[in-house]
Amino acid sequence: MGSVTREQRIASFETHPDRYHHWKLTIDGPVASLAMSVDPAFGQRADDYELKLNSYDMGVDIELHDAVERLRFEHPEVRAVVVTSAVARIFCAGANIKMLATSMHGFKVNFCKYTNETRLGIEDATRTAGQTWIAALNGTASGGGYELALACDEIYLIDDGNSAVSLPEVPLLGVLPGTGGLTRLVDKRKVRRDVADVFCTKAEGFRARDAKRMRLVDGSFSRSGWEAGVQQVAAAAVARSPARASQGVPLPPLEVVDSPTGRAYKYVTSVINAEDRVAHLTVRAPEGAAPGSAEALRAEGAQTWSLRAFRELEDALLHLRFNHAEIGVILLHTQGDPAAVLAHDAALADLAGDWFADEIRSFQGRVLRRIDNTARTFFALIEPGSCFVGTLFELVLAADRSYMLQDDDGAVSVQVTAASAGGFPMDTGATRLAVHFAGEPAKVGEVLAMGAPINAADAEEIGLVTFAPDEIDWDDEVRIAIEERASMSPDALTGMEQNLRFVGLETCDTKIFGRLSAWQNWIFQRPNAVGDSGALTLYGFPERPRFDWRRT
Amino acid sequence: MTAIDYEARIPNNVDLASDKRLQRALEKWQPAFLDWWGAMGPEGFQGRDVFLRTAVSAHADGWAVFDYVKMPDYRWGIFLSDRVPDRKIAFGDHAGLPAWQEVPGEYRNMLQRLIVTQADTEPASVEQQRYLGQTAPSLYDLRNLFQVNVEEGRHLWAMVYLLQAYFGRTGHEEADALLVRRSGDADHPRILDAFNQKCPDWLTFFCFTTFTDRDGKYQLGALAESGFDPLARTCRFMLTEEAHHLFVGEKGVQRVLTRSAELTALDPNGDARNQGGIDLDTIQKYVNYWFSYSLDLFGGEISSNAADFFASGLKGRWKEESKYEDHICTDAVQMVPVYRDGRLVEEAVPLRNAMNEVLRQEYADDCDKVVGRWNRALESAGSSFRIKLPSTRFHRRQGIYADQAYSPDGEPISSELFEANRSRWLPTDADRAYVASLMTRGVYEPGKVAHWISPPDKGIDGRPAEFEYVRLT
């Protein structure tokens, strides 16, 4: 008994509200309503599962992520986003169980990671874009449905004697809530941990009155008072958040040439070397002058290098994650004029306070954090013609190792700017530079104060890069390092890299990813979940699970 | 708090007098129940003597004691059928193990949900029917209505007993919540849809008691097989009472049919409405409506909940122990017609997942027999009209047939075609208004019946039809 698992590719991570199958986005002045209305027949593997009861798969979450980003760029006038359901009596039943049961393990992990990033994006929108996300649960929110609500700033549950919030993963499926539910319960909402224990083991959850008492929701309204109540909450959120702009910037589709060996965008190229299990990811510097004013930046819109290059980088990363599981090492390259990168960085920095400039920098930060959370080895290769300066130097700091060519004339250089001083925090809240020099904190200030290109010898001396081989050794050094890396256990590498990348204290965000990797992924592999008589395997089938009772 | 003389006030066979914990729980709940009955029970008539049967024991000599009672003084008792010694769980993964006498922890939530869902229907129907007394077609029917009402109240007690006695604090809270939800209430509706529909007229009442209460019969029958012994014993006793409710419904519709056939024959144009009766076509539409609504109550045709309930031994099939040989059902399948690419195809569904459908088919077969008896009555009345039970796919709002329109014969049709025929297949507002117009006031003179219905064949408990079943003076 059980299900056959299947490989799955994601053809595209792009969509547009005009093409949504599963959400209805309506904008009414400063309030946006995002109503979940999952079309059961439009699952990504429609032969394997039906998206019943507003359950979701990657396709549903790609649309949600699209909505989160578009609301920020295209609708800066929106101050409150009400997430609700257009399906009677049900808000959302969470990730589709049949989808999980028929997915390969790696896909499940990637799916959970992506949905986590989307939910972190929702929290980021509330925090940094002043768009308060409000969960208006007009029906039962179970599992991932309630986790989506937990990512919102406020949660309201209809008091109809029937609708409930629940996390049934443990009692029903023998797995964990995979999108930050446990962490957000106790760390974000500060639900008492014994109360959370009761909640997480009661499959049908709690209805409005108890849910409010347990702090699982912020409030409730009766059916007849629902519309007015939710409107009032949204209006209050609008009132708290100063108006920003009335006109947004459209995000057009990315232009990409896709081929079996990679993807080529305007500023980014991703080349797959399947035989060596290596990918080359190259980011190119801008051409032409940087926009000198807010108007000029607005005129460039989504074409401006700072936004376009990072949108392309994000898309390339997602394709590597989902569609090239066997690529173990991603080599980061840059190409072009360092001065052009610095000029574009400076233009954005000068416009700090302009909503669009701020949104671009915030977006760059989210893309960089996707690198931190990508379970592949990253080596940065700093070679002649490269431009690892300013924002692009963050790629060096994000990499697991960096190799910098020590050329005879010292032409290869990197440059650390204020971009590394705080604009792009990791999920820990610390900068990559501070993390890099965790053992020598004084160097952070020293490096930031240098304000000039740093050649390979100096960079190695200071400790900014890992290795700086000369021209004689470079080819062998780099080749051997890559081959060696690609030969090691992919599981051990994932675990090791994640342990080493996130130096310092934990935050809610790091715990969400860390615990997903450590606990959920472990449980997802165990016979008690996915064995022949495991709980996840048998969910929806006539047999009940049989557990190996030994605790680990 | 006033002490209650338990044996006198609450007849029971659960040794309530010596169960302090249960006494405490019921002491709190009973006043709330009486308040609910006062607010939501039959409107008017509460001070009248009604010739009711009361259960004072679970045995043949005590389960039906007839006498005049004022409804608020009705002795809502707690009765379980006698315990079967050494009873074993009859089906599912625990088949053969001793039946549970206490709630098994791993199934507490599932079991509680089953009981709450069943319990919620009992007060709901009382609420739906609360104004019908004012338009009763006879004292006999008025008495039957109240009998059904007080027994639904007793069934609520029976379920509440289980919640209070076996489920700890959450059981007490669920028991309280049963008195907070209200049929059709915008803010706190009853759990199941059919129990939020209006019951504004007596044809609806008879259809409801025929079809919707019959769902109750099959749900109780399935729970009477439960491995949780107190639930099984409770439901077995409830089934004995439920039979009367089904009788009220079936005979009620039958008397309307007989009368309509007479009036149709009497009218030169063959139109019963011209003669002040209900035309047979309208009755057919009411049958279509209530049969289809009641089918939804059985849950999804393909259901993991149903599989869990069976696997865990909590809810079996109708006559599980006596009728079936395979009680494990992990290898068997049930063929279910499924709509694929424009047509119906038979698909094999694992039997455990199809348990709702198995129960629904038992129910539909039973309804078919009822319709057969109605048609024999029509034949006896000289009518060639025949009532036809629609397909179980017709007019469904839940389950796998909800997303596609079907004709009463069960053929997939376009929604346009369905809408074009809606007024032929289902009661229109005008039909409902017409039926209601016949029932603007009650007929309370002993032995008299309203014009649109035939008198009953015989009275209650051997009394004649003209007996004063409710004393209004």
PDB file of N, CA, C and O in Angstrom, chain B residues 131-184:
ATOM      1  N   TYR B 131     -42.659  25.559  15.241  1.00  0.00           N
ATOM      2  CA  TYR B 131     -43.922  26.276  14.997  1.00  0.00           C
ATOM      3  C   TYR B 131     -45.013  25.399  14.393  1.00  0.00           C
ATOM      4  O   TYR B 131     -46.119  25.862  14.148  1.00  0.00           O
ATOM      5  N   LEU B 132     -44.690  24.139  14.127  1.00  0.00           N
ATOM      6  CA  LEU B 132     -45.645  23.308  13.385  1.00  0.00           C
ATOM      7  C   LEU B 132     -46.925  23.026  14.156  1.00  0.00           C
ATOM      8  O   LEU B 132     -47.959  22.776  13.561  1.00  0.00           O
ATOM      9  N   GLY B 133     -46.855  23.073  15.500  1.00  0.00           N
ATOM     10  CA  GLY B 133     -48.042  22.786  16.304  1.00  0.00           C
ATOM     11  C   GLY B 133     -49.209  23.683  15.944  1.00  0.00           C
ATOM     12  O   GLY B 133     -50.378  23.280  16.012  1.00  0.00           O
ATOM     13  N   GLN B 134     -48.910  24.893  15.521  1.00  0.00           N
ATOM     14  CA  GLN B 134     -49.976  25.863  15.228  1.00  0.00           C
ATOM     15  C   GLN B 134     -50.752  25.537  13.955  1.00  0.00           C
ATOM     16  O   GLN B 134     -51.797  26.108  13.719  1.00  0.00           O
ATOM     17  N   THR B 135     -50.206  24.633  13.137  1.00  0.00           N
ATOM     18  CA  THR B 135     -50.897  24.307  11.878  1.00  0.00           C
ATOM     19  C   THR B 135     -51.160  22.814  11.747  1.00  0.00           C
ATOM     20  O   THR B 135     -51.339  22.303  10.642  1.00  0.00           O
ATOM     21  N   ALA B 136     -51.205  22.106  12.887  1.00  0.00           N
ATOM     22  CA  ALA B 136     -51.342  20.647  12.845  1.00  0.00           C
ATOM     23  C   ALA B 136     -52.649  20.247  12.176  1.00  0.00           C
ATOM     24  O   ALA B 136     -53.697  20.855  12.431  1.00  0.00           O
ATOM     25  N   PRO B 137     -52.628  19.202  11.325  1.00  0.00           N
ATOM     26  CA  PRO B 137     -53.847  18.774  10.635  1.00  0.00           C
ATOM     27  C   PRO B 137     -54.822  18.001  11.527  1.00  0.00           C
ATOM     28  O   PRO B 137     -55.947  17.757  11.104  1.00  0.00           O
ATOM     29  N   SER B 138     -54.354  17.585  12.727  1.00  0.00           N
ATOM     30  CA  SER B 138     -55.264  16.901  13.648  1.00  0.00           C
ATOM     31  C   SER B 138     -54.591  16.805  15.008  1.00  0.00           C
ATOM     32  O   SER B 138     -53.383  17.012  15.119  1.00  0.00           O
ATOM     33  N   LEU B 139     -55.375  16.462  16.031  1.00  0.00           N
ATOM     34  CA  LEU B 139     -54.789  16.260  17.358  1.00  0.00           C
ATOM     35  C   LEU B 139     -53.848  15.061  17.349  1.00  0.00           C
ATOM     36  O   LEU B 139     -52.831  15.040  18.041  1.00  0.00           O
ATOM     37  N   TYR B 140     -54.221  14.059  16.556  1.00  0.00           N
ATOM     38  CA  TYR B 140     -53.370  12.874  16.419  1.00  0.00           C
ATOM     39  C   TYR B 140     -51.980  13.278  15.895  1.00  0.00           C
ATOM     40  O   TYR B 140     -50.950  12.883  16.437  1.00  0.00           O
ATOM     41  N   ASP B 141     -51.967  14.112  14.848  1.00  0.00           N
ATOM     42  CA  ASP B 141     -50.690  14.536  14.276  1.00  0.00           C
ATOM     43  C   ASP B 141     -49.942  15.458  15.241  1.00  0.00           C
ATOM     44  O   ASP B 141     -48.721  15.404  15.334  1.00  0.00           O
ATOM     45  N   LEU B 142     -50.717  16.297  15.960  1.00  0.00           N
ATOM     46  CA  LEU B 142     -50.090  17.204  16.929  1.00  0.00           C
ATOM     47  C   LEU B 142     -49.348  16.386  17.987  1.00  0.00           C
ATOM     48  O   LEU B 142     -48.198  16.663  18.320  1.00  0.00           O
ATOM     49  N   ARG B 143     -50.025  15.355  18.439  1.00  0.00           N
ATOM     50  CA  ARG B 143     -49.405  14.478  19.453  1.00  0.00           C
ATOM     51  C   ARG B 143     -48.163  13.782  18.891  1.00  0.00           C
ATOM     52  O   ARG B 143     -47.138  13.686  19.568  1.00  0.00           O
ATOM     53  N   ASN B 144     -48.245  13.328  17.659  1.00  0.00           N
ATOM     54  CA  ASN B 144     -47.084  12.655  17.051  1.00  0.00           C
ATOM     55  C   ASN B 144     -45.896  13.612  16.921  1.00  0.00           C
ATOM     56  O   ASN B 144     -44.755  13.233  17.159  1.00  0.00           O
ATOM     57  N   LEU B 145     -46.213  14.848  16.532  1.00  0.00           N
ATOM     58  CA  LEU B 145     -45.157  15.862  16.451  1.00  0.00           C
ATOM     59  C   LEU B 145     -44.459  16.008  17.801  1.00  0.00           C
ATOM     60  O   LEU B 145     -43.223  15.976  17.895  1.00  0.00           O
ATOM     61  N   PHE B 146     -45.250  16.137  18.848  1.00  0.00           N
ATOM     62  CA  PHE B 146     -44.651  16.348  20.167  1.00  0.00           C
ATOM     63  C   PHE B 146     -43.911  15.099  20.645  1.00  0.00           C
ATOM     64  O   PHE B 146     -42.894  15.206  21.329  1.00  0.00           O
ATOM     65  N   GLN B 147     -44.436  13.934  20.278  1.00  0.00           N
ATOM     66  CA  GLN B 147     -43.722  12.696  20.630  1.00  0.00           C
ATOM     67  C   GLN B 147     -42.334  12.683  19.987  1.00  0.00           C
ATOM     68  O   GLN B 147     -41.336  12.380  20.634  1.00  0.00           O
ATOM     69  N   VAL B 148     -42.322  13.045  18.707  1.00  0.00           N
ATOM     70  CA  VAL B 148     -41.032  13.106  18.014  1.00  0.00           C
ATOM     71  C   VAL B 148     -40.131  14.131  18.702  1.00  0.00           C
ATOM     72  O   VAL B 148     -38.962  13.874  18.995  1.00  0.00           O
ATOM     73  N   ASN B 149     -40.702  15.276  19.027  1.00  0.00           N
ATOM     74  CA  ASN B 149     -39.901  16.343  19.640  1.00  0.00           C
ATOM     75  C   ASN B 149     -39.306  15.928  20.990  1.00  0.00           C
ATOM     76  O   ASN B 149     -38.123  16.115  21.233  1.00  0.00           O
ATOM     77  N   VAL B 150     -40.137  15.368  21.873  1.00  0.00           N
ATOM     78  CA  VAL B 150     -39.585  15.025  23.193  1.00  0.00           C
ATOM     79  C   VAL B 150     -38.556  13.891  23.065  1.00  0.00           C
ATOM     80  O   VAL B 150     -37.569  13.853  23.813  1.00  0.00           O
ATOM     81  N   GLU B 151     -38.784  13.006  22.096  1.00  0.00           N
ATOM     82  CA  GLU B 151     -37.802  11.921  21.953  1.00  0.00           C
ATOM     83  C   GLU B 151     -36.504  12.410  21.321  1.00  0.00           C
ATOM     84  O   GLU B 151     -35.430  11.902  21.640  1.00  0.00           O
ATOM     85  N   GLU B 152     -36.583  13.385  20.429  1.00  0.00           N
ATOM     86  CA  GLU B 152     -35.335  13.974  19.942  1.00  0.00           C
ATOM     87  C   GLU B 152     -34.616  14.610  21.126  1.00  0.00           C
ATOM     88  O   GLU B 152     -33.379  14.551  21.230  1.00  0.00           O
ATOM     89  N   GLY B 153     -35.403  15.221  22.023  1.00  0.00           N
ATOM     90  CA  GLY B 153     -34.814  15.760  23.258  1.00  0.00           C
ATOM     91  C   GLY B 153     -34.152  14.663  24.079  1.00  0.00           C
ATOM     92  O   GLY B 153     -33.057  14.836  24.607  1.00  0.00           O
ATOM     93  N   ARG B 154     -34.809  13.518  24.145  1.00  0.00           N
ATOM     94  CA  ARG B 154     -34.215  12.409  24.906  1.00  0.00           C
ATOM     95  C   ARG B 154     -32.954  11.889  24.218  1.00  0.00           C
ATOM     96  O   ARG B 154     -31.974  11.546  24.865  1.00  0.00           O
ATOM     97  N   HIS B 155     -32.966  11.880  22.910  1.00  0.00           N
ATOM     98  CA  HIS B 155     -31.763  11.442  22.192  1.00  0.00           C
ATOM     99  C   HIS B 155     -30.605  12.399  22.440  1.00  0.00           C
ATOM    100  O   HIS B 155     -29.453  11.987  22.525  1.00  0.00           O
ATOM    101  N   LEU B 156     -30.955  13.673  22.564  1.00  0.00           N
ATOM    102  CA  LEU B 156     -29.915  14.628  22.943  1.00  0.00           C
ATOM    103  C   LEU B 156     -29.356  14.263  24.314  1.00  0.00           C
ATOM    104  O   LEU B 156     -28.139  14.221  24.510  1.00  0.00           O
ATOM    105  N   TRP B 157     -30.252  13.953  25.238  1.00  0.00           N
ATOM    106  CA  TRP B 157     -29.808  13.515  26.560  1.00  0.00           C
ATOM    107  C   TRP B 157     -28.889  12.297  26.466  1.00  0.00           C
ATOM    108  O   TRP B 157     -27.873  12.209  27.149  1.00  0.00           O
ATOM    109  N   ALA B 158     -29.260  11.365  25.635  1.00  0.00           N
ATOM    110  CA  ALA B 158     -28.490  10.131  25.526  1.00  0.00           C
ATOM    111  C   ALA B 158     -27.065  10.425  25.053  1.00  0.00           C
ATOM    112  O   ALA B 158     -26.089   9.873  25.582  1.00  0.00           O
ATOM    113  N   MET B 159     -26.955  11.316  24.082  1.00  0.00           N
ATOM    114  CA  MET B 159     -25.634  11.658  23.554  1.00  0.00           C
ATOM    115  C   MET B 159     -24.853  12.495  24.567  1.00  0.00           C
ATOM    116  O   MET B 159     -23.653  12.339  24.738  1.00  0.00           O
ATOM    117  N   VAL B 160     -25.588  13.402  25.228  1.00  0.00           N
ATOM    118  CA  VAL B 160     -24.940  14.246  26.231  1.00  0.00           C
ATOM    119  C   VAL B 160     -24.436  13.393  27.392  1.00  0.00           C
ATOM    120  O   VAL B 160     -23.368  13.655  27.953  1.00  0.00           O
ATOM    121  N   TYR B 161     -25.205  12.362  27.716  1.00  0.00           N
ATOM    122  CA  TYR B 161     -24.721  11.446  28.762  1.00  0.00           C
ATOM    123  C   TYR B 161     -23.337  10.908  28.391  1.00  0.00           C
ATOM    124  O   TYR B 161     -22.421  10.895  29.205  1.00  0.00           O
ATOM    125  N   LEU B 162     -23.177  10.480  27.148  1.00  0.00           N
ATOM    126  CA  LEU B 162     -21.885   9.928  26.723  1.00  0.00           C
ATOM    127  C   LEU B 162     -20.787  10.991  26.840  1.00  0.00           C
ATOM    128  O   LEU B 162     -19.693  10.721  27.343  1.00  0.00           O
ATOM    129  N   LEU B 163     -21.117  12.190  26.376  1.00  0.00           N
ATOM    130  CA  LEU B 163     -20.103  13.263  26.432  1.00  0.00           C
ATOM    131  C   LEU B 163     -19.738  13.573  27.880  1.00  0.00           C
ATOM    132  O   LEU B 163     -18.568  13.723  28.227  1.00  0.00           O
ATOM    133  N   GLN B 164     -20.756  13.659  28.733  1.00  0.00           N
ATOM    134  CA  GLN B 164     -20.502  14.036  30.138  1.00  0.00           C
ATOM    135  C   GLN B 164     -19.802  12.915  30.901  1.00  0.00           C
ATOM    136  O   GLN B 164     -18.957  13.167  31.739  1.00  0.00           O
ATOM    137  N   ALA B 165     -20.176  11.691  30.592  1.00  0.00           N
ATOM    138  CA  ALA B 165     -19.679  10.583  31.408  1.00  0.00           C
ATOM    139  C   ALA B 165     -18.306  10.092  30.972  1.00  0.00           C
ATOM    140  O   ALA B 165     -17.558   9.545  31.773  1.00  0.00           O
ATOM    141  N   TYR B 166     -17.943  10.312  29.714  1.00  0.00           N
ATOM    142  CA  TYR B 166     -16.755   9.617  29.212  1.00  0.00           C
ATOM    143  C   TYR B 166     -15.666  10.524  28.651  1.00  0.00           C
ATOM    144  O   TYR B 166     -14.576  10.058  28.372  1.00  0.00           O
ATOM    145  N   PHE B 167     -15.973  11.804  28.454  1.00  0.00           N
ATOM    146  CA  PHE B 167     -15.015  12.626  27.712  1.00  0.00           C
ATOM    147  C   PHE B 167     -14.399  13.773  28.500  1.00  0.00           C
ATOM    148  O   PHE B 167     -13.781  14.665  27.919  1.00  0.00           O
ATOM    149  N   GLY B 168     -14.577  13.756  29.824  1.00  0.00           N
ATOM    150  CA  GLY B 168     -13.902  14.773  30.632  1.00  0.00           C
ATOM    151  C   GLY B 168     -14.347  16.183  30.277  1.00  0.00           C
ATOM    152  O   GLY B 168     -15.470  16.396  29.829  1.00  0.00           O
ATOM    153  N   ARG B 169     -13.436  17.124  30.474  1.00  0.00           N
ATOM    154  CA  ARG B 169     -13.829  18.525  30.346  1.00  0.00           C
ATOM    155  C   ARG B 169     -14.273  18.896  28.943  1.00  0.00           C
ATOM    156  O   ARG B 169     -15.230  19.634  28.768  1.00  0.00           O
ATOM    157  N   THR B 170     -13.567  18.373  27.939  1.00  0.00           N
ATOM    158  CA  THR B 170     -13.981  18.746  26.579  1.00  0.00           C
ATOM    159  C   THR B 170     -15.385  18.207  26.309  1.00  0.00           C
ATOM    160  O   THR B 170     -16.146  18.820  25.567  1.00  0.00           O
ATOM    161  N   GLY B 171     -15.728  17.083  26.944  1.00  0.00           N
ATOM    162  CA  GLY B 171     -17.077  16.542  26.801  1.00  0.00           C
ATOM    163  C   GLY B 171     -18.106  17.493  27.396  1.00  0.00           C
ATOM    164  O   GLY B 171     -19.163  17.739  26.802  1.00  0.00           O
ATOM    165  N   HIS B 172     -17.792  18.053  28.585  1.00  0.00           N
ATOM    166  CA  HIS B 172     -18.723  19.019  29.197  1.00  0.00           C
ATOM    167  C   HIS B 172     -18.898  20.226  28.282  1.00  0.00           C
ATOM    168  O   HIS B 172     -19.999  20.728  28.086  1.00  0.00           O
ATOM    169  N   GLU B 173     -17.772  20.691  27.715  1.00  0.00           N
ATOM    170  CA  GLU B 173     -17.853  21.887  26.863  1.00  0.00           C
ATOM    171  C   GLU B 173     -18.664  21.614  25.600  1.00  0.00           C
ATOM    172  O   GLU B 173     -19.452  22.452  25.166  1.00  0.00           O
ATOM    173  N   GLU B 174     -18.456  20.435  25.026  1.00  0.00           N
ATOM    174  CA  GLU B 174     -19.220  20.105  23.823  1.00  0.00           C
ATOM    175  C   GLU B 174     -20.708  19.971  24.163  1.00  0.00           C
ATOM    176  O   GLU B 174     -21.570  20.343  23.355  1.00  0.00           O
ATOM    177  N   ALA B 175     -20.999  19.435  25.339  1.00  0.00           N
ATOM    178  CA  ALA B 175     -22.397  19.301  25.757  1.00  0.00           C
ATOM    179  C   ALA B 175     -23.037  20.689  25.864  1.00  0.00           C
ATOM    180  O   ALA B 175     -24.178  20.904  25.431  1.00  0.00           O
ATOM    181  N   ASP B 176     -22.289  21.626  26.427  1.00  0.00           N
ATOM    182  CA  ASP B 176     -22.813  23.000  26.539  1.00  0.00           C
ATOM    183  C   ASP B 176     -23.042  23.600  25.151  1.00  0.00           C
ATOM    184  O   ASP B 176     -24.045  24.270  24.905  1.00  0.00           O
ATOM    185  N   ALA B 177     -22.074  23.358  24.262  1.00  0.00           N
ATOM    186  CA  ALA B 177     -22.149  23.977  22.927  1.00  0.00           C
ATOM    187  C   ALA B 177     -23.362  23.481  22.145  1.00  0.00           C
ATOM    188  O   ALA B 177     -23.885  24.181  21.273  1.00  0.00           O
ATOM    189  N   LEU B 178     -23.840  22.261  22.460  1.00  0.00           N
ATOM    190  CA  LEU B 178     -25.012  21.719  21.763  1.00  0.00           C
ATOM    191  C   LEU B 178     -26.243  22.574  21.995  1.00  0.00           C
ATOM    192  O   LEU B 178     -27.174  22.582  21.192  1.00  0.00           O
ATOM    193  N   LEU B 179     -26.248  23.299  23.130  1.00  0.00           N
ATOM    194  CA  LEU B 179     -27.403  24.131  23.442  1.00  0.00           C
ATOM    195  C   LEU B 179     -27.200  25.567  22.968  1.00  0.00           C
ATOM    196  O   LEU B 179     -28.085  26.405  23.101  1.00  0.00           O
ATOM    197  N   VAL B 180     -26.023  25.853  22.420  1.00  0.00           N
ATOM    198  CA  VAL B 180     -25.736  27.214  21.949  1.00  0.00           C
ATOM    199  C   VAL B 180     -26.015  27.335  20.454  1.00  0.00           C
ATOM    200  O   VAL B 180     -26.554  28.325  19.986  1.00  0.00           O
ATOM    201  N   ARG B 181     -25.619  26.298  19.685  1.00  0.00           N
ATOM    202  CA  ARG B 181     -25.903  26.346  18.249  1.00  0.00           C
ATOM    203  C   ARG B 181     -27.415  26.308  18.029  1.00  0.00           C
ATOM    204  O   ARG B 181     -28.153  25.742  18.833  1.00  0.00           O
ATOM    205  N   ARG B 182     -27.858  26.939  16.940  1.00  0.00           N
ATOM    206  CA  ARG B 182     -29.286  26.986  16.644  1.00  0.00           C
ATOM    207  C   ARG B 182     -29.501  26.699  15.163  1.00  0.00           C
ATOM    208  O   ARG B 182     -28.771  27.228  14.326  1.00  0.00           O
ATOM    209  N   SER B 183     -30.526  25.926  14.880  1.00  0.00           N
ATOM    210  CA  SER B 183     -30.834  25.626  13.484  1.00  0.00           C
ATOM    211  C   SER B 183     -31.062  26.911  12.689  1.00  0.00           C
ATOM    212  O   SER B 183     -31.866  27.753  13.080  1.00  0.00           O
ATOM    213  N   GLY B 184     -30.339  27.048  11.601  1.00  0.00           N
ATOM    214  CA  GLY B 184     -30.543  28.176  10.696  1.00  0.00           C
ATOM    215  C   GLY B 184     -29.986  29.496  11.193  1.00  0.00           C
ATOM    216  O   GLY B 184     -30.118  30.518  10.520  1.00  0.00           O
TER     217      GLY B 184
END
